[in-house]
PDB file of C-alpha atoms in Angstrom:
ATOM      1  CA  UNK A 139       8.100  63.406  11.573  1.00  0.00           C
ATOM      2  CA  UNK A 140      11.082  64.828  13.186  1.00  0.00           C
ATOM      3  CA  UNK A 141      13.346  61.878  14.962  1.00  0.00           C
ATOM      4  CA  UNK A 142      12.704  62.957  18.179  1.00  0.00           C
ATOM      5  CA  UNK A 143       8.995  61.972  17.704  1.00  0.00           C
ATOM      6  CA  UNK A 144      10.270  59.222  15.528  1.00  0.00           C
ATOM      7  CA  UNK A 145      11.884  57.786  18.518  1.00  0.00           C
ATOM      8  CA  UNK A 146       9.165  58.828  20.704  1.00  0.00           C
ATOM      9  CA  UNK A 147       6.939  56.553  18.248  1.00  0.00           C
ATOM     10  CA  UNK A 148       9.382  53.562  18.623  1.00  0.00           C
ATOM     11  CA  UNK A 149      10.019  53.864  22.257  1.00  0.00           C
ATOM     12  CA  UNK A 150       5.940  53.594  22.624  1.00  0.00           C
ATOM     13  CA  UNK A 151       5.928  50.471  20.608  1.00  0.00           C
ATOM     14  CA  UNK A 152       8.650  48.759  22.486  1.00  0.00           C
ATOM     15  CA  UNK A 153       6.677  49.468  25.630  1.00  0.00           C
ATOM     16  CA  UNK A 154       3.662  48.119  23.831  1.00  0.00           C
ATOM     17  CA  UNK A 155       5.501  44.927  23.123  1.00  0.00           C
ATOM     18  CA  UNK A 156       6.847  44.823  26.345  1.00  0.00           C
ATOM     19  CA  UNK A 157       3.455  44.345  27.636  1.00  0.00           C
ATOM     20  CA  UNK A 158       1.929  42.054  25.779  1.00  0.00           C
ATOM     21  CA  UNK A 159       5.017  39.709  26.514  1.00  0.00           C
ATOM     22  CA  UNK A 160       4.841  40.137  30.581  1.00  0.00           C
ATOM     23  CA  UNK A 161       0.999  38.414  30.187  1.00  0.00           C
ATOM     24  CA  UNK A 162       2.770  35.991  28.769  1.00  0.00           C
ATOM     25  CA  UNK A 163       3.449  32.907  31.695  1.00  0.00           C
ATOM     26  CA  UNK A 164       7.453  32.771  32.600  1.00  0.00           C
ATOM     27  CA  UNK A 165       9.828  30.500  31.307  1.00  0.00           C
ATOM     28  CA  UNK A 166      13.350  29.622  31.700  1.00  0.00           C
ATOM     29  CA  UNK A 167      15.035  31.633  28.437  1.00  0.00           C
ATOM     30  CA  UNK A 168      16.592  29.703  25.603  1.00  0.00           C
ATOM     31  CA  UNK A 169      19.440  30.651  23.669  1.00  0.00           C
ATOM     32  CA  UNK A 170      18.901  32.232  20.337  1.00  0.00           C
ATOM     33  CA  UNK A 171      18.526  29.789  16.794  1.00  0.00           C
ATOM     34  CA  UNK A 172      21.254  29.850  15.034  1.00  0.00           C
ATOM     35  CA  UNK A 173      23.833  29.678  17.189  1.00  0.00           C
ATOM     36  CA  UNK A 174      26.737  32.160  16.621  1.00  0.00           C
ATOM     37  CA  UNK A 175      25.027  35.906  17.292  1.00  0.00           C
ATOM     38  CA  UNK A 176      26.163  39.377  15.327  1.00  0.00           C
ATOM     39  CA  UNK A 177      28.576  41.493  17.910  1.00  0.00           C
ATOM     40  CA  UNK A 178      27.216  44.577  19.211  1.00  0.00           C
ATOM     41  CA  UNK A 179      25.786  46.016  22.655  1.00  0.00           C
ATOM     42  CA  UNK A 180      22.521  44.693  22.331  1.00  0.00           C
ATOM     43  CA  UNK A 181      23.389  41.018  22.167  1.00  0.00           C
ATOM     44  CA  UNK A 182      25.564  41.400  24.902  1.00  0.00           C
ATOM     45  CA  UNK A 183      23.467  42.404  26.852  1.00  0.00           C
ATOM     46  CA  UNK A 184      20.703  39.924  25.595  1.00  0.00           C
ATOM     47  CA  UNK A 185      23.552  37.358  26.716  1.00  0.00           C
ATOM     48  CA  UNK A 186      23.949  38.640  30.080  1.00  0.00           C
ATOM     49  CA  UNK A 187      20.001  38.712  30.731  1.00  0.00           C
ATOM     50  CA  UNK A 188      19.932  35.435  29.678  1.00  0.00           C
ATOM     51  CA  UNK A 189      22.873  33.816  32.541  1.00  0.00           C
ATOM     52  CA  UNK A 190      21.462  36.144  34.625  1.00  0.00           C
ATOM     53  CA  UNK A 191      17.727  33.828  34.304  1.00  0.00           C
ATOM     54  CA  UNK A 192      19.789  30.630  33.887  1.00  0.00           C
ATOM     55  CA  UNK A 193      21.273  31.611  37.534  1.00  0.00           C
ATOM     56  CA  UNK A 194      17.866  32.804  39.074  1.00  0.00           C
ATOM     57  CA  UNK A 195      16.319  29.385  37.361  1.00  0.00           C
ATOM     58  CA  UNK A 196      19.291  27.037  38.923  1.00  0.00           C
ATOM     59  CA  UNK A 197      18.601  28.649  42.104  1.00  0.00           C
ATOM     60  CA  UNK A 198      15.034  27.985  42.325  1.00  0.00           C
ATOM     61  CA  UNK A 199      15.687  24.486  41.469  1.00  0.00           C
ATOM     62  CA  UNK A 200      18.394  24.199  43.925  1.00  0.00           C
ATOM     63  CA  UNK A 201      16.109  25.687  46.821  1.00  0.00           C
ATOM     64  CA  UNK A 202      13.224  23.477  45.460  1.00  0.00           C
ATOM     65  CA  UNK A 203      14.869  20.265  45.962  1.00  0.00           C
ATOM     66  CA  UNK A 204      16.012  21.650  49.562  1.00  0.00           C
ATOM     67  CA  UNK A 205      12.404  22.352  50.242  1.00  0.00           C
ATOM     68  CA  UNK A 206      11.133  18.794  49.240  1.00  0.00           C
ATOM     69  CA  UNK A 207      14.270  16.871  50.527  1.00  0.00           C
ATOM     70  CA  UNK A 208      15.350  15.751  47.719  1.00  0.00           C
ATOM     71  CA  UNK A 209      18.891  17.397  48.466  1.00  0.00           C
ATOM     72  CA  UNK A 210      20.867  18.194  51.616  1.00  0.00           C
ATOM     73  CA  UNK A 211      22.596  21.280  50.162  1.00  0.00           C
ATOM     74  CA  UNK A 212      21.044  23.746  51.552  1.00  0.00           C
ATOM     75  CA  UNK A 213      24.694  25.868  51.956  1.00  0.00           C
ATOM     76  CA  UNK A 214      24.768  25.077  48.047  1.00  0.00           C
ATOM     77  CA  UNK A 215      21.242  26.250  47.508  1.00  0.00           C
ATOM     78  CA  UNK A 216      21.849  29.488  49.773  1.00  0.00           C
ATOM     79  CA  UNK A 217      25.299  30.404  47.790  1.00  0.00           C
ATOM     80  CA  UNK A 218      23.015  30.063  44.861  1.00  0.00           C
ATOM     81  CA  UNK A 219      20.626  32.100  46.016  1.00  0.00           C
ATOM     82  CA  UNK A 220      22.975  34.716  46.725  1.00  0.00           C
ATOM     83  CA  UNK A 221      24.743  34.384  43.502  1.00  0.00           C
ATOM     84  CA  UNK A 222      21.581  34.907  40.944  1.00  0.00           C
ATOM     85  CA  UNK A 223      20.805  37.970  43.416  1.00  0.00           C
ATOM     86  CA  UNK A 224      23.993  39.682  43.243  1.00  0.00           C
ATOM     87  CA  UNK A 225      23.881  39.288  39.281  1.00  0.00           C
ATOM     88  CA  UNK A 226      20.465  40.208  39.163  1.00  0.00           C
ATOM     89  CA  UNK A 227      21.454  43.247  40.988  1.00  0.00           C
ATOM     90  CA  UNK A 228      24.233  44.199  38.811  1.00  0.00           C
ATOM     91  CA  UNK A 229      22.463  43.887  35.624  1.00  0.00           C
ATOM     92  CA  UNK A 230      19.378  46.670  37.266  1.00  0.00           C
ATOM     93  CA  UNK A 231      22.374  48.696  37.738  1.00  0.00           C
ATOM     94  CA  UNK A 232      23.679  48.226  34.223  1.00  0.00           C
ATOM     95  CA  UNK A 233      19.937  49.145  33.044  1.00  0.00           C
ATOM     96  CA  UNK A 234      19.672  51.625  35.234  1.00  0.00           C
ATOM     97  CA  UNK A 235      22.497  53.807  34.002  1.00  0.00           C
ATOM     98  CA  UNK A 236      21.515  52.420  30.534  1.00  0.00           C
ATOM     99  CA  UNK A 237      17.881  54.303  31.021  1.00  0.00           C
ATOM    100  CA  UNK A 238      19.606  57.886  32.308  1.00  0.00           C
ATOM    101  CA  UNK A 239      22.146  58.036  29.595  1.00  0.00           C
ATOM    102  CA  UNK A 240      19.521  57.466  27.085  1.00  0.00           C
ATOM    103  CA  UNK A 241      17.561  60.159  28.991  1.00  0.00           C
ATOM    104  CA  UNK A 242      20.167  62.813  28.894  1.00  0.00           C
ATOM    105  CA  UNK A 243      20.918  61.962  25.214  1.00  0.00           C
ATOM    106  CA  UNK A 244      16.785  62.588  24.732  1.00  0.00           C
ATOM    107  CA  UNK A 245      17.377  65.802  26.355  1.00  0.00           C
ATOM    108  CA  UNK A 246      19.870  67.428  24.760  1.00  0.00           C
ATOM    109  CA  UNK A 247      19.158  70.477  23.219  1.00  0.00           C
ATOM    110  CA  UNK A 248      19.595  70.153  19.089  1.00  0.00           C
TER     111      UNK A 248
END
C-alpha cells in the first residue's frame, strides 16, 4: 500500500470514529488521566478544544441561571456568551487552515 492510500485508509477511520462518538450524548470534557501531557501540536490543540468547551459550558450555565433567576448577571452572562463565541470562532479558524494545509500537503505532486 503506497502511503498516500495508507493515509487515505487512516483518514477514513478517523472519520469512522468520529462518528460513532457524535451519537454519543454531549458532555462537558474532562482533562486527560494522568495529569502532565507529552508536548507536541496535537495536545495543544486537544488543550485548547478543551477551554474552548469549559468556556461554551460556563456560559450556558451562566445564561441558565439568568433564565431561571437564580442570578442577576445577565451583563456577566452576555460577556460570557460573547467570550466562548469569539474562542469558538478562533479555534474553526485554526482548524480551518489546519484542514487546507493538510490538503495542499495531500496534493503535492511526489
Amino acid at each position: 500500500m503506497n502511503p498516500i492510500e495508507q493515509a487515505r485508509s487512516e483518514m477514513l477511520g478517523q472519520m469512522q470514529q468520529l462518528r460513532e462518538l457524535s451519537a454519543a450524548p454531549i458532555r462537558p470534557a474532562s482533562p486527560a488521566p494522568g495529569g502532565a501531557a507529552e508536548p507536541g501540536f496535537g495536545n495543544a490543540f486537544e488543550d485548547a478544544l478543551r477551554a474552548v468547551d469549559a468556556q461554551q459550558h460556563q456560559a450556558s450555565q451562566a445564561m441558565a441561571a439568568v433564565d431561571s433567576g437564580r442570578s442577576d448577571d445577565l451583563a456577566g452572562a452576555m460577556v460570557q456568551s460573547q467570550q466562548a463565541s469569539v474562542s469558538f470562532s478562533a479555534l474553526l479558524q485554526v482548524r480551518n487552515k489546519l484542514a487546507t494545509a493538510f490538503d495542499q500537503v495531500m496534493n503535492m505532486p511526489l
